[in-house]
JSON list of C-alpha atoms and ligand atoms in Angstrom, two decimals:
[
{"chain": "A", "resi": 1, "resn": "MET", "atom": "CA", "xyz": [-3.23, -127.54, 77.83]},
{"chain": "A", "resi": 2, "resn": "PHE", "atom": "CA", "xyz": [-3.51, -126.47, 74.14]},
{"chain": "A", "resi": 3, "resn": "THR", "atom": "CA", "xyz": [-2.12, -127.62, 70.72]},
{"chain": "A", "resi": 4, "resn": "ILE", "atom": "CA", "xyz": [-0.20, -126.07, 67.88]},
{"chain": "A", "resi": 5, "resn": "THR", "atom": "CA", "xyz": [-0.30, -127.67, 64.48]},
{"chain": "A", "resi": 6, "resn": "THR", "atom": "CA", "xyz": [2.75, -127.39, 62.15]},
{"chain": "A", "resi": 7, "resn": "ASN", "atom": "CA", "xyz": [2.54, -128.44, 58.57]},
{"chain": "A", "resi": 8, "resn": "SER", "atom": "CA", "xyz": [6.42, -128.59, 57.74]},
{"chain": "A", "resi": 9, "resn": "PRO", "atom": "CA", "xyz": [9.79, -128.66, 59.55]},
{"chain": "A", "resi": 10, "resn": "GLU", "atom": "CA", "xyz": [10.02, -124.96, 58.89]},
{"chain": "A", "resi": 11, "resn": "GLN", "atom": "CA", "xyz": [7.01, -124.39, 61.02]},
{"chain": "A", "resi": 12, "resn": "THR", "atom": "CA", "xyz": [8.09, -126.48, 63.87]},
{"chain": "A", "resi": 13, "resn": "SER", "atom": "CA", "xyz": [11.35, -124.51, 63.68]},
{"chain": "A", "resi": 14, "resn": "LEU", "atom": "CA", "xyz": [9.25, -121.31, 63.98]},
{"chain": "A", "resi": 15, "resn": "LEU", "atom": "CA", "xyz": [7.78, -122.61, 67.20]},
{"chain": "A", "resi": 16, "resn": "GLY", "atom": "CA", "xyz": [11.48, -123.36, 68.54]},
{"chain": "A", "resi": 17, "resn": "GLU", "atom": "CA", "xyz": [12.32, -119.77, 67.60]},
{"chain": "A", "resi": 18, "resn": "LYS", "atom": "CA", "xyz": [9.21, -118.27, 69.15]},
{"chain": "A", "resi": 19, "resn": "ILE", "atom": "CA", "xyz": [9.94, -120.07, 72.46]},
{"chain": "A", "resi": 20, "resn": "ALA", "atom": "CA", "xyz": [13.63, -119.08, 72.42]},
{"chain": "A", "resi": 21, "resn": "ASN", "atom": "CA", "xyz": [12.46, -115.38, 72.11]},
{"chain": "A", "resi": 22, "resn": "LEU", "atom": "CA", "xyz": [10.28, -115.70, 75.10]},
{"chain": "A", "resi": 23, "resn": "ILE", "atom": "CA", "xyz": [12.83, -116.86, 77.39]},
{"chain": "A", "resi": 24, "resn": "GLN", "atom": "CA", "xyz": [13.61, -114.55, 80.31]},
{"chain": "A", "resi": 25, "resn": "ASP", "atom": "CA", "xyz": [16.03, -115.97, 82.76]},
{"chain": "A", "resi": 26, "resn": "ASN", "atom": "CA", "xyz": [15.79, -119.65, 82.35]},
{"chain": "A", "resi": 27, "resn": "LEU", "atom": "CA", "xyz": [13.61, -122.44, 80.78]},
{"chain": "A", "resi": 28, "resn": "ILE", "atom": "CA", "xyz": [13.27, -126.24, 81.08]},
{"chain": "A", "resi": 29, "resn": "ILE", "atom": "CA", "xyz": [11.29, -128.02, 78.53]},
{"chain": "A", "resi": 30, "resn": "CYS", "atom": "CA", "xyz": [10.51, -131.78, 78.41]},
{"chain": "A", "resi": 31, "resn": "LEU", "atom": "CA", "xyz": [10.16, -132.88, 74.84]},
{"chain": "A", "resi": 32, "resn": "GLU", "atom": "CA", "xyz": [8.11, -136.07, 74.29]},
{"chain": "A", "resi": 33, "resn": "GLY", "atom": "CA", "xyz": [7.70, -137.66, 70.88]},
{"chain": "A", "resi": 34, "resn": "ASP", "atom": "CA", "xyz": [8.46, -140.88, 69.03]},
{"chain": "A", "resi": 35, "resn": "LEU", "atom": "CA", "xyz": [11.41, -141.37, 66.84]},
{"chain": "A", "resi": 36, "resn": "GLY", "atom": "CA", "xyz": [11.40, -138.83, 63.93]},
{"chain": "A", "resi": 37, "resn": "ALA", "atom": "CA", "xyz": [8.73, -136.76, 65.64]},
{"chain": "A", "resi": 38, "resn": "GLY", "atom": "CA", "xyz": [10.85, -133.58, 65.53]},
{"chain": "A", "resi": 39, "resn": "LYS", "atom": "CA", "xyz": [12.39, -133.33, 69.05]},
{"chain": "A", "resi": 40, "resn": "THR", "atom": "CA", "xyz": [15.85, -132.77, 67.71]},
{"chain": "A", "resi": 41, "resn": "LEU", "atom": "CA", "xyz": [14.73, -130.43, 64.84]},
{"chain": "A", "resi": 42, "resn": "PHE", "atom": "CA", "xyz": [12.88, -128.44, 67.51]},
{"chain": "A", "resi": 43, "resn": "THR", "atom": "CA", "xyz": [15.94, -128.26, 69.65]},
{"chain": "A", "resi": 44, "resn": "GLN", "atom": "CA", "xyz": [18.06, -127.14, 66.70]},
{"chain": "A", "resi": 45, "resn": "SER", "atom": "CA", "xyz": [15.86, -124.25, 65.89]},
{"chain": "A", "resi": 46, "resn": "LEU", "atom": "CA", "xyz": [15.68, -123.17, 69.48]},
{"chain": "A", "resi": 47, "resn": "CYS", "atom": "CA", "xyz": [19.53, -123.18, 69.93]},
{"chain": "A", "resi": 48, "resn": "LYS", "atom": "CA", "xyz": [19.89, -121.48, 66.54]},
{"chain": "A", "resi": 49, "resn": "ALA", "atom": "CA", "xyz": [17.64, -118.68, 67.92]},
{"chain": "A", "resi": 50, "resn": "LEU", "atom": "CA", "xyz": [19.75, -118.50, 70.98]},
{"chain": "A", "resi": 51, "resn": "LYS", "atom": "CA", "xyz": [22.81, -117.93, 68.58]},
{"chain": "A", "resi": 52, "resn": "VAL", "atom": "CA", "xyz": [24.45, -121.29, 69.09]},
{"chain": "A", "resi": 53, "resn": "LYS", "atom": "CA", "xyz": [27.01, -121.69, 66.45]},
{"chain": "A", "resi": 54, "resn": "GLU", "atom": "CA", "xyz": [27.88, -125.37, 66.90]},
{"chain": "A", "resi": 55, "resn": "ILE", "atom": "CA", "xyz": [25.96, -128.10, 65.23]},
{"chain": "A", "resi": 56, "resn": "VAL", "atom": "CA", "xyz": [23.29, -129.56, 67.48]},
{"chain": "A", "resi": 57, "resn": "THR", "atom": "CA", "xyz": [22.76, -133.20, 67.33]},
{"chain": "A", "resi": 58, "resn": "SER", "atom": "CA", "xyz": [20.85, -135.88, 69.32]},
{"chain": "A", "resi": 59, "resn": "PRO", "atom": "CA", "xyz": [22.88, -136.69, 72.50]},
{"chain": "A", "resi": 60, "resn": "THR", "atom": "CA", "xyz": [21.64, -140.28, 72.49]},
{"chain": "A", "resi": 61, "resn": "PHE", "atom": "CA", "xyz": [25.04, -141.79, 73.17]},
{"chain": "A", "resi": 62, "resn": "ASN", "atom": "CA", "xyz": [26.56, -139.26, 75.62]},
{"chain": "A", "resi": 63, "resn": "LEU", "atom": "CA", "xyz": [23.23, -138.45, 77.40]},
{"chain": "A", "resi": 64, "resn": "MET", "atom": "CA", "xyz": [23.75, -134.78, 77.51]},
{"chain": "A", "resi": 65, "resn": "ASN", "atom": "CA", "xyz": [25.19, -132.06, 75.20]},
{"chain": "A", "resi": 66, "resn": "VAL", "atom": "CA", "xyz": [26.16, -128.53, 76.24]},
{"chain": "A", "resi": 67, "resn": "TYR", "atom": "CA", "xyz": [25.84, -125.52, 74.08]},
{"chain": "A", "resi": 68, "resn": "GLU", "atom": "CA", "xyz": [26.79, -121.99, 74.49]},
{"chain": "A", "resi": 69, "resn": "GLY", "atom": "CA", "xyz": [24.82, -119.28, 72.90]},
{"chain": "A", "resi": 70, "resn": "LYS", "atom": "CA", "xyz": [22.99, -116.28, 74.35]},
{"chain": "A", "resi": 71, "resn": "LYS", "atom": "CA", "xyz": [22.40, -118.87, 77.15]},
{"chain": "A", "resi": 72, "resn": "ARG", "atom": "CA", "xyz": [24.09, -122.05, 78.24]},
{"chain": "A", "resi": 73, "resn": "ILE", "atom": "CA", "xyz": [21.83, -124.86, 77.06]},
{"chain": "A", "resi": 74, "resn": "TYR", "atom": "CA", "xyz": [21.88, -128.42, 78.46]},
{"chain": "A", "resi": 75, "resn": "HIS", "atom": "CA", "xyz": [20.35, -130.93, 75.95]},
{"chain": "A", "resi": 76, "resn": "PHE", "atom": "CA", "xyz": [19.45, -134.31, 77.61]},
{"chain": "A", "resi": 77, "resn": "ASP", "atom": "CA", "xyz": [18.34, -137.53, 75.91]},
{"chain": "A", "resi": 78, "resn": "LEU", "atom": "CA", "xyz": [17.15, -139.98, 78.55]},
{"chain": "A", "resi": 79, "resn": "TYR", "atom": "CA", "xyz": [16.50, -142.76, 76.23]},
{"chain": "A", "resi": 80, "resn": "ARG", "atom": "CA", "xyz": [19.29, -144.79, 77.22]},
{"chain": "A", "resi": 81, "resn": "LEU", "atom": "CA", "xyz": [18.99, -144.28, 81.03]},
{"chain": "A", "resi": 82, "resn": "GLU", "atom": "CA", "xyz": [17.92, -147.34, 82.77]},
{"chain": "A", "resi": 83, "resn": "GLN", "atom": "CA", "xyz": [16.61, -146.21, 86.18]},
{"chain": "A", "resi": 84, "resn": "PRO", "atom": "CA", "xyz": [15.62, -143.04, 88.01]},
{"chain": "A", "resi": 85, "resn": "GLU", "atom": "CA", "xyz": [18.65, -143.33, 90.27]},
{"chain": "A", "resi": 86, "resn": "ASP", "atom": "CA", "xyz": [20.90, -142.86, 87.12]},
{"chain": "A", "resi": 87, "resn": "LEU", "atom": "CA", "xyz": [19.60, -139.18, 86.97]},
{"chain": "A", "resi": 88, "resn": "GLU", "atom": "CA", "xyz": [21.39, -138.28, 90.16]},
{"chain": "A", "resi": 89, "resn": "GLU", "atom": "CA", "xyz": [24.46, -139.93, 88.81]},
{"chain": "A", "resi": 90, "resn": "ILE", "atom": "CA", "xyz": [24.64, -137.99, 85.63]},
{"chain": "A", "resi": 91, "resn": "GLY", "atom": "CA", "xyz": [24.21, -134.75, 87.59]},
{"chain": "A", "resi": 92, "resn": "PHE", "atom": "CA", "xyz": [20.74, -134.20, 86.29]},
{"chain": "A", "resi": 93, "resn": "TYR", "atom": "CA", "xyz": [19.44, -132.29, 89.29]},
{"chain": "A", "resi": 94, "resn": "GLU", "atom": "CA", "xyz": [22.46, -129.81, 89.38]},
{"chain": "A", "resi": 95, "resn": "TYR", "atom": "CA", "xyz": [21.84, -129.07, 85.77]},
{"chain": "A", "resi": 96, "resn": "THR", "atom": "CA", "xyz": [18.23, -128.39, 86.14]},
{"chain": "A", "resi": 97, "resn": "ASP", "atom": "CA", "xyz": [18.59, -126.25, 89.04]},
{"chain": "A", "resi": 98, "resn": "VAL", "atom": "CA", "xyz": [18.68, -123.28, 86.58]},
{"chain": "A", "resi": 99, "resn": "GLU", "atom": "CA", "xyz": [19.22, -119.70, 87.20]},
{"chain": "A", "resi": 100, "resn": "ASP", "atom": "CA", "xyz": [20.40, -118.37, 83.74]},
{"chain": "A", "resi": 101, "resn": "GLU", "atom": "CA", "xyz": [20.33, -121.58, 81.63]},
{"chain": "A", "resi": 102, "resn": "VAL", "atom": "CA", "xyz": [17.97, -123.53, 79.30]},
{"chain": "A", "resi": 103, "resn": "VAL", "atom": "CA", "xyz": [17.45, -127.29, 79.62]},
{"chain": "A", "resi": 104, "resn": "LEU", "atom": "CA", "xyz": [15.90, -129.48, 76.91]},
{"chain": "A", "resi": 105, "resn": "ILE", "atom": "CA", "xyz": [15.08, -133.03, 77.88]},
{"chain": "A", "resi": 106, "resn": "GLU", "atom": "CA", "xyz": [14.19, -135.53, 75.18]},
{"chain": "A", "resi": 107, "resn": "TRP", "atom": "CA", "xyz": [12.62, -138.91, 76.18]},
{"chain": "A", "resi": 108, "resn": "PRO", "atom": "CA", "xyz": [11.50, -137.88, 79.61]},
{"chain": "A", "resi": 109, "resn": "ASP", "atom": "CA", "xyz": [8.71, -140.55, 79.17]},
{"chain": "A", "resi": 110, "resn": "ARG", "atom": "CA", "xyz": [9.71, -142.97, 81.81]},
{"chain": "A", "resi": 111, "resn": "PHE", "atom": "CA", "xyz": [10.87, -140.37, 84.26]},
{"chain": "A", "resi": 112, "resn": "PHE", "atom": "CA", "xyz": [8.13, -137.84, 84.64]},
{"chain": "A", "resi": 113, "resn": "ALA", "atom": "CA", "xyz": [7.97, -138.52, 88.36]},
{"chain": "A", "resi": 114, "resn": "TYR", "atom": "CA", "xyz": [11.55, -137.39, 88.59]},
{"chain": "A", "resi": 115, "resn": "MET", "atom": "CA", "xyz": [11.39, -134.26, 86.53]},
{"chain": "A", "resi": 116, "resn": "PRO", "atom": "CA", "xyz": [11.78, -130.84, 87.93]},
{"chain": "A", "resi": 117, "resn": "GLU", "atom": "CA", "xyz": [8.90, -129.07, 89.57]},
{"chain": "A", "resi": 118, "resn": "ASP", "atom": "CA", "xyz": [8.66, -126.31, 86.76]},
{"chain": "A", "resi": 119, "resn": "TYR", "atom": "CA", "xyz": [8.83, -126.98, 83.09]},
{"chain": "A", "resi": 120, "resn": "LEU", "atom": "CA", "xyz": [7.06, -126.56, 79.67]},
{"chain": "A", "resi": 121, "resn": "HIS", "atom": "CA", "xyz": [5.91, -130.11, 78.52]},
{"chain": "A", "resi": 122, "resn": "LEU", "atom": "CA", "xyz": [5.84, -130.46, 74.73]},
{"chain": "A", "resi": 123, "resn": "LYS", "atom": "CA", "xyz": [4.46, -133.60, 73.21]},
{"chain": "A", "resi": 124, "resn": "ILE", "atom": "CA", "xyz": [4.97, -134.04, 69.38]},
{"chain": "A", "resi": 125, "resn": "GLU", "atom": "CA", "xyz": [2.76, -136.33, 67.60]},
{"chain": "A", "resi": 126, "resn": "ARG", "atom": "CA", "xyz": [2.44, -137.12, 63.96]},
{"chain": "A", "resi": 127, "resn": "GLY", "atom": "CA", "xyz": [-0.60, -135.95, 61.89]},
{"chain": "A", "resi": 128, "resn": "ASP", "atom": "CA", "xyz": [-2.34, -137.44, 58.91]},
{"chain": "A", "resi": 129, "resn": "ASN", "atom": "CA", "xyz": [0.37, -136.53, 56.55]},
{"chain": "A", "resi": 130, "resn": "GLU", "atom": "CA", "xyz": [4.10, -136.91, 56.47]},
{"chain": "A", "resi": 131, "resn": "GLN", "atom": "CA", "xyz": [4.66, -133.16, 57.13]},
{"chain": "A", "resi": 132, "resn": "LYS", "atom": "CA", "xyz": [2.18, -132.66, 59.87]},
{"chain": "A", "resi": 133, "resn": "ARG", "atom": "CA", "xyz": [2.85, -132.54, 63.55]},
{"chain": "A", "resi": 134, "resn": "ILE", "atom": "CA", "xyz": [0.39, -131.88, 66.41]},
{"chain": "A", "resi": 135, "resn": "ILE", "atom": "CA", "xyz": [2.28, -130.26, 69.29]},
{"chain": "A", "resi": 136, "resn": "THR", "atom": "CA", "xyz": [0.56, -130.42, 72.69]},
{"chain": "A", "resi": 137, "resn": "ILE", "atom": "CA", "xyz": [1.81, -127.92, 75.17]},
{"chain": "A", "resi": 138, "resn": "ASN", "atom": "CA", "xyz": [1.38, -128.16, 78.99]},
{"chain": "A", "resi": 139, "resn": "LEU", "atom": "CA", "xyz": [2.52, -126.15, 81.93]},
{"chain": "A", "resi": 140, "resn": "GLU", "atom": "CA", "xyz": [4.13, -127.94, 84.99]},
{"chain": "A", "resi": 141, "resn": "GLY", "atom": "CA", "xyz": [4.33, -125.63, 88.04]},
{"chain": "A", "resi": 142, "resn": "GLN", "atom": "CA", "xyz": [3.84, -121.91, 87.78]},
{"chain": "A", "resi": 143, "resn": "LYS", "atom": "CA", "xyz": [7.40, -120.60, 87.03]},
{"chain": "A", "resi": 144, "resn": "TYR", "atom": "CA", "xyz": [7.02, -120.56, 83.30]},
{"chain": "A", "resi": 145, "resn": "LYS", "atom": "CA", "xyz": [3.38, -119.43, 83.21]},
{"chain": "A", "resi": 146, "resn": "ASN", "atom": "CA", "xyz": [4.27, -116.18, 81.26]},
{"chain": "A", "resi": 147, "resn": "ILE", "atom": "CA", "xyz": [5.82, -118.21, 78.45]},
{"chain": "A", "resi": 148, "resn": "TYR", "atom": "CA", "xyz": [2.99, -120.60, 78.47]},
{"chain": "A", "resi": 149, "resn": "GLU", "atom": "CA", "xyz": [0.31, -117.83, 78.09]},
{"chain": "A", "resi": 150, "resn": "GLU", "atom": "CA", "xyz": [2.23, -116.01, 75.45]},
{"chain": "A", "resi": 151, "resn": "LEU", "atom": "CA", "xyz": [2.46, -119.08, 73.33]},
{"chain": "A", "resi": 152, "resn": "LYS", "atom": "CA", "xyz": [-1.31, -119.94, 73.99]},
{"chain": "A", "resi": 153, "resn": "HIS", "atom": "CA", "xyz": [-2.28, -116.51, 72.69]},
{"chain": "A", "resi": 154, "resn": "CYS", "atom": "CA", "xyz": [0.14, -116.17, 69.91]},
{"chain": "A", "resi": 155, "resn": "GLY", "atom": "CA", "xyz": [-2.15, -117.84, 67.45]},
{"chain": "A", "resi": 156, "resn": "ASN", "atom": "CA", "xyz": [-1.41, -120.92, 65.20]},
{"chain": "A", "resi": 157, "resn": "ILE", "atom": "CA", "xyz": [1.84, -121.04, 63.41]},
{"chain": "A", "resi": 158, "resn": "SER", "atom": "CA", "xyz": [0.26, -122.57, 60.37]},
{"chain": "A", "resi": 159, "resn": "ASP", "atom": "CA", "xyz": [-2.15, -119.61, 59.74]},
{"chain": "B", "resi": 201, "resn": "ADP", "atom": "P1", "xyz": [13.38, -136.86, 66.76]},
{"chain": "B", "resi": 201, "resn": "ADP", "atom": "O1", "xyz": [14.55, -136.09, 67.36]},
{"chain": "B", "resi": 201, "resn": "ADP", "atom": "O2", "xyz": [12.04, -136.62, 67.46]},
{"chain": "B", "resi": 201, "resn": "ADP", "atom": "O3", "xyz": [13.69, -138.38, 66.67]},
{"chain": "B", "resi": 201, "resn": "ADP", "atom": "P2", "xyz": [14.21, -135.47, 64.43]},
{"chain": "B", "resi": 201, "resn": "ADP", "atom": "O4", "xyz": [14.02, -133.92, 64.80]},
{"chain": "B", "resi": 201, "resn": "ADP", "atom": "O5", "xyz": [15.53, -135.95, 64.20]},
{"chain": "B", "resi": 201, "resn": "ADP", "atom": "O6", "xyz": [13.17, -136.34, 65.38]},
{"chain": "B", "resi": 201, "resn": "ADP", "atom": "O7", "xyz": [13.48, -135.64, 63.10]},
{"chain": "B", "resi": 201, "resn": "ADP", "atom": "C1", "xyz": [12.29, -135.11, 62.54]},
{"chain": "B", "resi": 201, "resn": "ADP", "atom": "C2", "xyz": [12.11, -135.58, 60.95]},
{"chain": "B", "resi": 201, "resn": "ADP", "atom": "O8", "xyz": [10.73, -135.16, 60.76]},
{"chain": "B", "resi": 201, "resn": "ADP", "atom": "C3", "xyz": [13.06, -134.39, 60.28]},
{"chain": "B", "resi": 201, "resn": "ADP", "atom": "O9", "xyz": [13.64, -135.15, 59.12]},
{"chain": "B", "resi": 201, "resn": "ADP", "atom": "C4", "xyz": [12.03, -133.43, 59.72]},
{"chain": "B", "resi": 201, "resn": "ADP", "atom": "O10", "xyz": [12.47, -132.86, 58.38]},
{"chain": "B", "resi": 201, "resn": "ADP", "atom": "C5", "xyz": [10.84, -134.24, 59.57]},
{"chain": "B", "resi": 201, "resn": "ADP", "atom": "N1", "xyz": [9.59, -133.47, 59.73]},
{"chain": "B", "resi": 201, "resn": "ADP", "atom": "C6", "xyz": [8.63, -133.57, 58.67]},
{"chain": "B", "resi": 201, "resn": "ADP", "atom": "N2", "xyz": [7.57, -132.71, 59.01]},
{"chain": "B", "resi": 201, "resn": "ADP", "atom": "C7", "xyz": [7.92, -132.05, 60.19]},
{"chain": "B", "resi": 201, "resn": "ADP", "atom": "C8", "xyz": [7.22, -131.14, 61.05]},
{"chain": "B", "resi": 201, "resn": "ADP", "atom": "N3", "xyz": [5.96, -130.61, 60.76]},
{"chain": "B", "resi": 201, "resn": "ADP", "atom": "N4", "xyz": [7.88, -130.84, 62.11]},
{"chain": "B", "resi": 201, "resn": "ADP", "atom": "C9", "xyz": [9.08, -131.41, 62.63]},
{"chain": "B", "resi": 201, "resn": "ADP", "atom": "N5", "xyz": [9.77, -132.30, 61.75]},
{"chain": "B", "resi": 201, "resn": "ADP", "atom": "C10", "xyz": [9.17, -132.55, 60.55]},
{"chain": "B", "resi": 202, "resn": "MG", "atom": "MG1", "xyz": [16.29, -136.79, 68.43]}
]
């Protein structure tokens, strides 16, 4: 576990870009954070770096959006999901059985026990001013260890 502090939306976007550039075949990210933390902004920057042309918005009402860029991106928002069984119903496990795709999951909070084996866990928390965010990064499983290690050693974005 390590943390990255950002002091502006632009710096959080830089992190999204950085992660996008580290993707080899596939990647799953669980994005935790309160309303307005920056989950969608992060997703937008990652999608932009993967050359998605469409406008990326929060999929709160439709549970999942699909974007096409250098990779296919599945963007989930589990906020409105009521029970873990619903994950199966929305095809979550098929979409997260990734080969050449990227999956971003907002609001994984109540469903951590049902998340895939391997993913990067990003938790975005507010800092002591309006523009500051503390982003805690954790590795689940071993599959994305390279990306995790690269990020860990890339230094702080706000430097
Ligand atoms: P969420 O999807 O987590 O609800 P959004 O990404 O929609 O949040 O919104 C985050 C808001 O916080 C944006 O208006 C963004 O400009 C603002 N913001 C301010 N500072 C930061 C920062 N350091 N990182 C990310 N967003 C920031
Ligand atoms: Mg959002």
